[in-house]
mmCIF file of C-alpha atoms in Angstrom:
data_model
loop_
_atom_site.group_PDB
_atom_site.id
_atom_site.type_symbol
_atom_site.label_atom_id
_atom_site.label_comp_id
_atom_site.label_asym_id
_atom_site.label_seq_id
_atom_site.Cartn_x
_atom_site.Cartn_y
_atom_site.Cartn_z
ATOM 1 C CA UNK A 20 0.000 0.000 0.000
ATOM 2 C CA UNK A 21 2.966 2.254 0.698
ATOM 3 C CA UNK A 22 4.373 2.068 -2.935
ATOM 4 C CA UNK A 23 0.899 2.161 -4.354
ATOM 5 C CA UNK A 24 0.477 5.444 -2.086
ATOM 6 C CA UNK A 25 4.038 7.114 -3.613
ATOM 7 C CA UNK A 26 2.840 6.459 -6.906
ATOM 8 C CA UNK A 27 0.068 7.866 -6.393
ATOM 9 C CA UNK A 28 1.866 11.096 -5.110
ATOM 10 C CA UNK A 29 4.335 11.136 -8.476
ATOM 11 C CA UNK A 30 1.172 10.924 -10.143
ATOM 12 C CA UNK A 31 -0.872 14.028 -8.796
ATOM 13 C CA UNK A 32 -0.972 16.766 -10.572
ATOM 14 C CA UNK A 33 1.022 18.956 -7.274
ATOM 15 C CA UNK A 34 4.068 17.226 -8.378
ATOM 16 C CA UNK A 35 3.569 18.523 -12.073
ATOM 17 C CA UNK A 36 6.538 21.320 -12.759
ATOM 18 C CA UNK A 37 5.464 21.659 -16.576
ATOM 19 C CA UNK A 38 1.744 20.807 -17.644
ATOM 20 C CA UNK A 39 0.975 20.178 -21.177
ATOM 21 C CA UNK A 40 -1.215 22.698 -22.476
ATOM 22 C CA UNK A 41 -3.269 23.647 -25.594
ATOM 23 C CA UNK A 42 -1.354 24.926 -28.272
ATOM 24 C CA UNK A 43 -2.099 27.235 -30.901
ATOM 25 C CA UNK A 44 -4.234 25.171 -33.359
ATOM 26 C CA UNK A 45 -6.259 23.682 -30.193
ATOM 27 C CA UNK A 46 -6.777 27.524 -29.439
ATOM 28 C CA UNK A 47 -7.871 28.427 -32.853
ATOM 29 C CA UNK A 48 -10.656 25.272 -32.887
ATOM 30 C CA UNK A 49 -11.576 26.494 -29.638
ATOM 31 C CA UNK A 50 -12.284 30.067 -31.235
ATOM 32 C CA UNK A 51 -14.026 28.535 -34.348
ATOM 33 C CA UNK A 52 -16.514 26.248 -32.426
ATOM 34 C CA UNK A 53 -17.079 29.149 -30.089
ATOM 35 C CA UNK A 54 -18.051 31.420 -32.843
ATOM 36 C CA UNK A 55 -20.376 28.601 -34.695
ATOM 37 C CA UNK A 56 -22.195 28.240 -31.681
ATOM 38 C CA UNK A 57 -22.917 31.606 -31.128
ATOM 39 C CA UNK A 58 -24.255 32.366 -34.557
ATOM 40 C CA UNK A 59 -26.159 29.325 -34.277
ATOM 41 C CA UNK A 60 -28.195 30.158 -30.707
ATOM 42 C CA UNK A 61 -28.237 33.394 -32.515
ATOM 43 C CA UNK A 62 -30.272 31.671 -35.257
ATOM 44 C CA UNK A 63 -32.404 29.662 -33.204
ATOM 45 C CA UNK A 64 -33.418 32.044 -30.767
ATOM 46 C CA UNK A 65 -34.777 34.195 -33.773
ATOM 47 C CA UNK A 66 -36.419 31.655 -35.573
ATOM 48 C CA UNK A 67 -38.291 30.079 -32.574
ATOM 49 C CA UNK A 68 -39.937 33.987 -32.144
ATOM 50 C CA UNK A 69 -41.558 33.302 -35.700
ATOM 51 C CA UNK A 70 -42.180 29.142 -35.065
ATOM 52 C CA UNK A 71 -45.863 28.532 -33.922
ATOM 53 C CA UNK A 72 -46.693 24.623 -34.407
ATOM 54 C CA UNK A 73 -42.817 24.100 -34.042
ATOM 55 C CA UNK A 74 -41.713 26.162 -31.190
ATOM 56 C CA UNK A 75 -41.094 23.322 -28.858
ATOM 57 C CA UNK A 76 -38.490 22.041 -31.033
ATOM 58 C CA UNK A 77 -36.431 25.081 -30.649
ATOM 59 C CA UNK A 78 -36.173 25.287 -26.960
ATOM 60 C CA UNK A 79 -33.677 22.621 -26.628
ATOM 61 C CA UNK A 80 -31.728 23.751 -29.950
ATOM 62 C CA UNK A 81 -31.244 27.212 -28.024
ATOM 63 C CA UNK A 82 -30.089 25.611 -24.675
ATOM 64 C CA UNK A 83 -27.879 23.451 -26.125
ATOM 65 C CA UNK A 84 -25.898 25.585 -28.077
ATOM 66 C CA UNK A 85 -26.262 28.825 -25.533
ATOM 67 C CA UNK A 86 -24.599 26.189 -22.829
ATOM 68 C CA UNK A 87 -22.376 25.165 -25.165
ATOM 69 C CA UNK A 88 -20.947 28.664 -26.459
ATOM 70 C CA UNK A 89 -20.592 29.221 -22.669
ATOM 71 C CA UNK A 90 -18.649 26.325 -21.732
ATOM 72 C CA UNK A 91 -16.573 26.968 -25.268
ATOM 73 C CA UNK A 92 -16.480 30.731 -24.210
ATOM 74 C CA UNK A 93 -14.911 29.636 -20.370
ATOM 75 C CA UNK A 94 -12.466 27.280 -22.256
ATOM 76 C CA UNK A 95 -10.748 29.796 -24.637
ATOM 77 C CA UNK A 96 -10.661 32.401 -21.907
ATOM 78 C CA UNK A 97 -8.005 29.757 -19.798
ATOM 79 C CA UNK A 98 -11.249 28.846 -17.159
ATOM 80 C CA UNK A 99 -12.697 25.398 -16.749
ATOM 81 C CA UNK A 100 -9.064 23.327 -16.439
ATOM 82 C CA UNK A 101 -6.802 21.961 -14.169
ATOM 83 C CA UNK A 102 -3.699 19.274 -14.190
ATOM 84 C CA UNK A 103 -4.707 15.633 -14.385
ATOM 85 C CA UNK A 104 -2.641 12.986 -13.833
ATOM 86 C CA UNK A 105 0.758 12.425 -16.168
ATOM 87 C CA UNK A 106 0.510 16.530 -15.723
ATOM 88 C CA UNK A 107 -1.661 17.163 -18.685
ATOM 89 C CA UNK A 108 -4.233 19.979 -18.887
ATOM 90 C CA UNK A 109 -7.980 18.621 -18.149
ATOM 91 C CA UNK A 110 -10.874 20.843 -19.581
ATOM 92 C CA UNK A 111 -13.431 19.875 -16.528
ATOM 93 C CA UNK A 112 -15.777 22.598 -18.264
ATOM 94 C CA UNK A 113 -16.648 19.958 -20.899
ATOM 95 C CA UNK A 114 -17.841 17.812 -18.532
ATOM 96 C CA UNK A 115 -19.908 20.693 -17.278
ATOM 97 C CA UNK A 116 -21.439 21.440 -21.147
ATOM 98 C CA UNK A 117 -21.886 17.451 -21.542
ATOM 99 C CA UNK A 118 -24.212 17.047 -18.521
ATOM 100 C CA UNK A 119 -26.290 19.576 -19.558
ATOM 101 C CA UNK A 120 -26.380 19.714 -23.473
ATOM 102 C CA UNK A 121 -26.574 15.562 -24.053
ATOM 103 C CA UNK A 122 -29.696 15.306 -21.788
ATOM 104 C CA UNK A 123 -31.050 18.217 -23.693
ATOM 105 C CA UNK A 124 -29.981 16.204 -27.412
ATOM 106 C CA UNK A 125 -31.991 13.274 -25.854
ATOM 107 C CA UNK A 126 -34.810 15.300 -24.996
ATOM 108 C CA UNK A 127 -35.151 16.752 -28.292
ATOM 109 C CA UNK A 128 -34.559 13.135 -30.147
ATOM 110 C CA UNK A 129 -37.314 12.398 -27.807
ATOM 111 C CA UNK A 130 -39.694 14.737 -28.547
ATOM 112 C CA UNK A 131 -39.188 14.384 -31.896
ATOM 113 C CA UNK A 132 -39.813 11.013 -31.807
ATOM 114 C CA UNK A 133 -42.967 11.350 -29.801
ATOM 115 C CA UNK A 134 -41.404 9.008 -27.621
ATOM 116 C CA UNK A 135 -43.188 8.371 -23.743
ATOM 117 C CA UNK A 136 -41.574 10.771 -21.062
ATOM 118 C CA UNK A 137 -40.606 7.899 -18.625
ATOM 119 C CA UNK A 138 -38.199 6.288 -21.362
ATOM 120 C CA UNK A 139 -36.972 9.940 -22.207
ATOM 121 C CA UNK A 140 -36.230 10.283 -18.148
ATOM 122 C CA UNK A 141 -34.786 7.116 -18.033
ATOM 123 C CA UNK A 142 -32.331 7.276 -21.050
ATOM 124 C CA UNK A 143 -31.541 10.863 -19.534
ATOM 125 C CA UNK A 144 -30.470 9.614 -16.202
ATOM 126 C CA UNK A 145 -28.273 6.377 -17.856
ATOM 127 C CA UNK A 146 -26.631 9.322 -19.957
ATOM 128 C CA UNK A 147 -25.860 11.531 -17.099
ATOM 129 C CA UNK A 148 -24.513 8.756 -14.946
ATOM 130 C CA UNK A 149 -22.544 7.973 -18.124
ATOM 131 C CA UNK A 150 -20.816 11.094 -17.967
ATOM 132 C CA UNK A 151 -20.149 11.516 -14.875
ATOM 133 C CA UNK A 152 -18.173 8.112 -14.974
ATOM 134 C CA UNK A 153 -16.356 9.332 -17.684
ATOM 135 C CA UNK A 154 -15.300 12.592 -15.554
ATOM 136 C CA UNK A 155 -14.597 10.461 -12.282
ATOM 137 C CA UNK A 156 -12.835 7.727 -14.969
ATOM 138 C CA UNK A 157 -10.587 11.630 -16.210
ATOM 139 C CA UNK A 158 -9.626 12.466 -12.680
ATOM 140 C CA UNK A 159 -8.651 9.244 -11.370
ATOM 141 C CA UNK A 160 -4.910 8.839 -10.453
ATOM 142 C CA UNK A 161 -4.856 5.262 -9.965
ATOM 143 C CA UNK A 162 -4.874 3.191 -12.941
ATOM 144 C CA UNK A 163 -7.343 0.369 -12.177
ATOM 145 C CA UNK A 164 -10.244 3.182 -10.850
ATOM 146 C CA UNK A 165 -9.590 5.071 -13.784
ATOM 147 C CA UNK A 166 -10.650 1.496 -16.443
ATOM 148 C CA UNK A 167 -13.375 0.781 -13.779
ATOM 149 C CA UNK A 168 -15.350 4.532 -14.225
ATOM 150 C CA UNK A 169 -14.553 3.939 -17.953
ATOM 151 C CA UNK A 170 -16.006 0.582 -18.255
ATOM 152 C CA UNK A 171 -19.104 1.723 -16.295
ATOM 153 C CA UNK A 172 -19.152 4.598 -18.283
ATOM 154 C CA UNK A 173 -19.695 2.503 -21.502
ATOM 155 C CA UNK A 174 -21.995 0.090 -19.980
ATOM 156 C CA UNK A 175 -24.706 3.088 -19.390
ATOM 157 C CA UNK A 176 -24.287 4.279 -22.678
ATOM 158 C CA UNK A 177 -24.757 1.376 -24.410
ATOM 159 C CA UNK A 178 -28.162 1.164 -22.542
ATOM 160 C CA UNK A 179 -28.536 4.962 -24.454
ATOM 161 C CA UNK A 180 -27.615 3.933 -27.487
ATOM 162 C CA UNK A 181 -30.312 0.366 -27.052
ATOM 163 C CA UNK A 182 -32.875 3.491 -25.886
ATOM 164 C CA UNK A 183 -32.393 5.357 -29.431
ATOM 165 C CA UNK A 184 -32.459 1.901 -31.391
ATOM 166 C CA UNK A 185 -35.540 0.586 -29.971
ATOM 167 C CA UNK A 186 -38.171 1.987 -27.818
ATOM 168 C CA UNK A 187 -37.665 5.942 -29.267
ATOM 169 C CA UNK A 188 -37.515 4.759 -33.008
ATOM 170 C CA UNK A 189 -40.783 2.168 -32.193
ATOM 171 C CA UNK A 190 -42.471 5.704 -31.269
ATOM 172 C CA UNK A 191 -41.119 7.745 -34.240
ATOM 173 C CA UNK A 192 -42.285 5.108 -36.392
ATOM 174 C CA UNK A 193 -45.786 5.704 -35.135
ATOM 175 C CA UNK A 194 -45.911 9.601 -36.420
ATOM 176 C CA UNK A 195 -45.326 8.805 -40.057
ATOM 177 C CA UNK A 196 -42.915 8.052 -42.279
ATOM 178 C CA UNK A 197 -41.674 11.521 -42.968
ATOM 179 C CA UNK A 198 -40.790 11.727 -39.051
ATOM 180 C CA UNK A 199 -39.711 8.211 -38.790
ATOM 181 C CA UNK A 200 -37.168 9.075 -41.415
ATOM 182 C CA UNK A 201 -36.051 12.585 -39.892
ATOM 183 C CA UNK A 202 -35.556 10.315 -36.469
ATOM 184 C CA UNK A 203 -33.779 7.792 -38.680
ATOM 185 C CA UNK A 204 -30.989 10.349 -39.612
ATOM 186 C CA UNK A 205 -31.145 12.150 -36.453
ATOM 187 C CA UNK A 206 -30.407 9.262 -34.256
ATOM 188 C CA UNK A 207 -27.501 7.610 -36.381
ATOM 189 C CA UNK A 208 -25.840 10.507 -35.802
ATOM 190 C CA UNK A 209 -26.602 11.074 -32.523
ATOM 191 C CA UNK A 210 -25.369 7.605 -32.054
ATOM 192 C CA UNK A 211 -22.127 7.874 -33.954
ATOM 193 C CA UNK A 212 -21.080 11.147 -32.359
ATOM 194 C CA UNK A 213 -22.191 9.374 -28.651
ATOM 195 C CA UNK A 214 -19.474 6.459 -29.609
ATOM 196 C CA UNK A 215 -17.126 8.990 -30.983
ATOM 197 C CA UNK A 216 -16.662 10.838 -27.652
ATOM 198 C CA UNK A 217 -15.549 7.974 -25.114
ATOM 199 C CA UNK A 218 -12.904 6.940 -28.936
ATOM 200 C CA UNK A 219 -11.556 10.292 -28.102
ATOM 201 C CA UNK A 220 -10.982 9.803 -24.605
ATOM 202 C CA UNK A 221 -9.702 6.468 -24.954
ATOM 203 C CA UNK A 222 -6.483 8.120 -26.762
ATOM 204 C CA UNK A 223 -6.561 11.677 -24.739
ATOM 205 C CA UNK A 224 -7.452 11.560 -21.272
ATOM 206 C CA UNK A 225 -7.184 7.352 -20.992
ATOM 207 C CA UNK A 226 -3.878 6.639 -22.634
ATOM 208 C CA UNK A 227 -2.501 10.180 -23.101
ATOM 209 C CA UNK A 228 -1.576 9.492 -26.981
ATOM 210 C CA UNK A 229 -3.100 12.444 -28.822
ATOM 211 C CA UNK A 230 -1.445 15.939 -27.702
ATOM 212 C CA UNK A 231 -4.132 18.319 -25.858
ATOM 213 C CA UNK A 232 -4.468 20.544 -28.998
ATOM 214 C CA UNK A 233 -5.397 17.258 -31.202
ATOM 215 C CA UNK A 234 -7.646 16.672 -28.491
ATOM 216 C CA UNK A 235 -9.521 19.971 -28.130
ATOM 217 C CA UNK A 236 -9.866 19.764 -32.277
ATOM 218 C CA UNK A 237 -10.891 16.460 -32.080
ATOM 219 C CA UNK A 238 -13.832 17.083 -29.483
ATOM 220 C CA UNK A 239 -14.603 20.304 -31.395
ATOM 221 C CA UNK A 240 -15.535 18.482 -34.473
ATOM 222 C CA UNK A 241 -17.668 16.153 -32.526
ATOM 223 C CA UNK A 242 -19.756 18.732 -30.911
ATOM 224 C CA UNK A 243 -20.240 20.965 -33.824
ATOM 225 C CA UNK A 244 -21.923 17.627 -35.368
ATOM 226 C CA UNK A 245 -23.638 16.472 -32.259
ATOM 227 C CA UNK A 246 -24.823 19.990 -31.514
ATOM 228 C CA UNK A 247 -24.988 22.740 -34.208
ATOM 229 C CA UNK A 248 -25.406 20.062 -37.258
ATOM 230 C CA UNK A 249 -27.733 18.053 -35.164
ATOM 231 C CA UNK A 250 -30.082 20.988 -34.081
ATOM 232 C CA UNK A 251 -30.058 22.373 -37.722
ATOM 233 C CA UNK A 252 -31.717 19.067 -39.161
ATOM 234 C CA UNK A 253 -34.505 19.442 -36.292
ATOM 235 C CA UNK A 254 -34.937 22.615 -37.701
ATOM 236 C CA UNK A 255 -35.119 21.632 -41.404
ATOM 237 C CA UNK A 256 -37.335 18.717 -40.351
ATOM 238 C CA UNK A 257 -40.042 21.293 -39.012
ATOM 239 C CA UNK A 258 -42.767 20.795 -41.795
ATOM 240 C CA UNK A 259 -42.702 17.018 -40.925
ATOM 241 C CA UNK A 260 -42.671 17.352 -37.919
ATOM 242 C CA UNK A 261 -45.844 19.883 -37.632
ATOM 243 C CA UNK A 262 -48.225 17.888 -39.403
ATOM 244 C CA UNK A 263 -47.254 14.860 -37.871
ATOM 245 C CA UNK A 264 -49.482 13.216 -35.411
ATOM 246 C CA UNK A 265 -48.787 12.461 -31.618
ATOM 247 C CA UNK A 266 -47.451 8.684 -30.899
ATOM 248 C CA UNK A 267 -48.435 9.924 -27.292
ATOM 249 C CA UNK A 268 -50.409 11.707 -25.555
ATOM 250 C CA UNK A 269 -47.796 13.439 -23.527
ATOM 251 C CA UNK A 270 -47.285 16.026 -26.350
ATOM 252 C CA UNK A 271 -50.824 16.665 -26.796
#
């Protein structure tokens, strides 16, 4: 326990003299997505003013980029981070955005699905346990804690993923086929983006193989799709999805 205890101690981030940071290019993706997401709330937020039938489809769009431009915003001003073990510089305020804005994705796969508000809850709660695994799995110092959050981490998402292939396409399938095929495209790349993030970590924050900046681009791309791409094909799916009928009554 003693040499498991001075490892530990080599490994914390106190006994860090140089931390590898962001570089320039990881800086300049930071700025980009920043300034996507921003134009995009911008465009929501004036579109859903003008949406009648549609408007509940905007409200998550907005919140999930607005939370997203601020975690983005926190991230380029040199907020949100701290040293992680192997003294390499942890953005915590993704972890922040990711609790908030992949419940809100699942809502709004949800609702556009029609899908029954217990399964939404449920596949919401599996997701945010997911990430919070995935945080605990980023902060570990000890090895073998670190692969167990992981692990557990992909277990509940899985159970997301199973959520999005079964009972919320079942439900989209019930409003038509013009929504069942705007859910089709919605959730395979919800789904692919979902997978994406913990292939990222694996190689970042797991094994420490891609350099922070390849890491910050890396995650950038993923959220502009999973976000900003993803709410714009809500909003492009709007005539479908107003003169589509209920699969439940919960929408009524």
């Amino acid at each position: 326990s003693t040499s498991q205890t001075m490892t530990a101690e080599s490994l914390a981030p106190t006994a860090c003299t140089t931390i590898e940071e962001v570089g320039s290019t990881g800086v300049g993706a930071l700025t980009i997505t920043f300034l996507i997401l921003a134009v995009s709330t911008i465009i929501f937020i004036s579109r859903a003013g003008s949406a009648n039938a549609t408007k509940k489809y905007y409200f998550s769009s907005i919140f999930i980029c607005t939370f997203a431009t601020m975690a983005y915003f926190a991230m380029l001003s040199g907020q949100g981070w701290t040293a992680i073990a192997g003294c390499r510089q942890f953005f915590y305020a993704r972890y922040a955005d990711y609790i908030v804005t992949m419940p809100l994705i699942i809502l709004q796969l949800g609702v556009v699905a029609g899908a029954d508000s217990t399964q939404i809850a449920a596949t919401i709660g599996a997701d945010i346990l997911s990430i919070a695994s995935l945080y605990l799995a980023s902060v570990s110092v000890v090895t073998t804690v670190k692969w167990f959050w992981f692990i557990i981490a992909i277990c509940l998402l899985v159970c997301v993923i199973a959520s999005f292939a079964r009972g919320f396409k079942e439900s989209a399938n019930l409003r038509g086929p013009d929504v069942s095929s705007l859910y089709g495209q919605l959730a395979a790349l919800v789904m692919i983006c979902f997978i994406a993030y913990p292939m990222v970590w694996l190689f970042s924050e797991g094994f420490a193989s891609f350099s922070v900046s390849f890491e910050v681009c890396a995650y950038a791309m993923i959220d502009i799709v999973s976000k900003v791409i993803f709410c714009f094909i809500v909003m492009a799916g709007n005539d479908s999805l107003a003169s589509a009928p209920d699969a439940y009554n919960d929408y009524k």
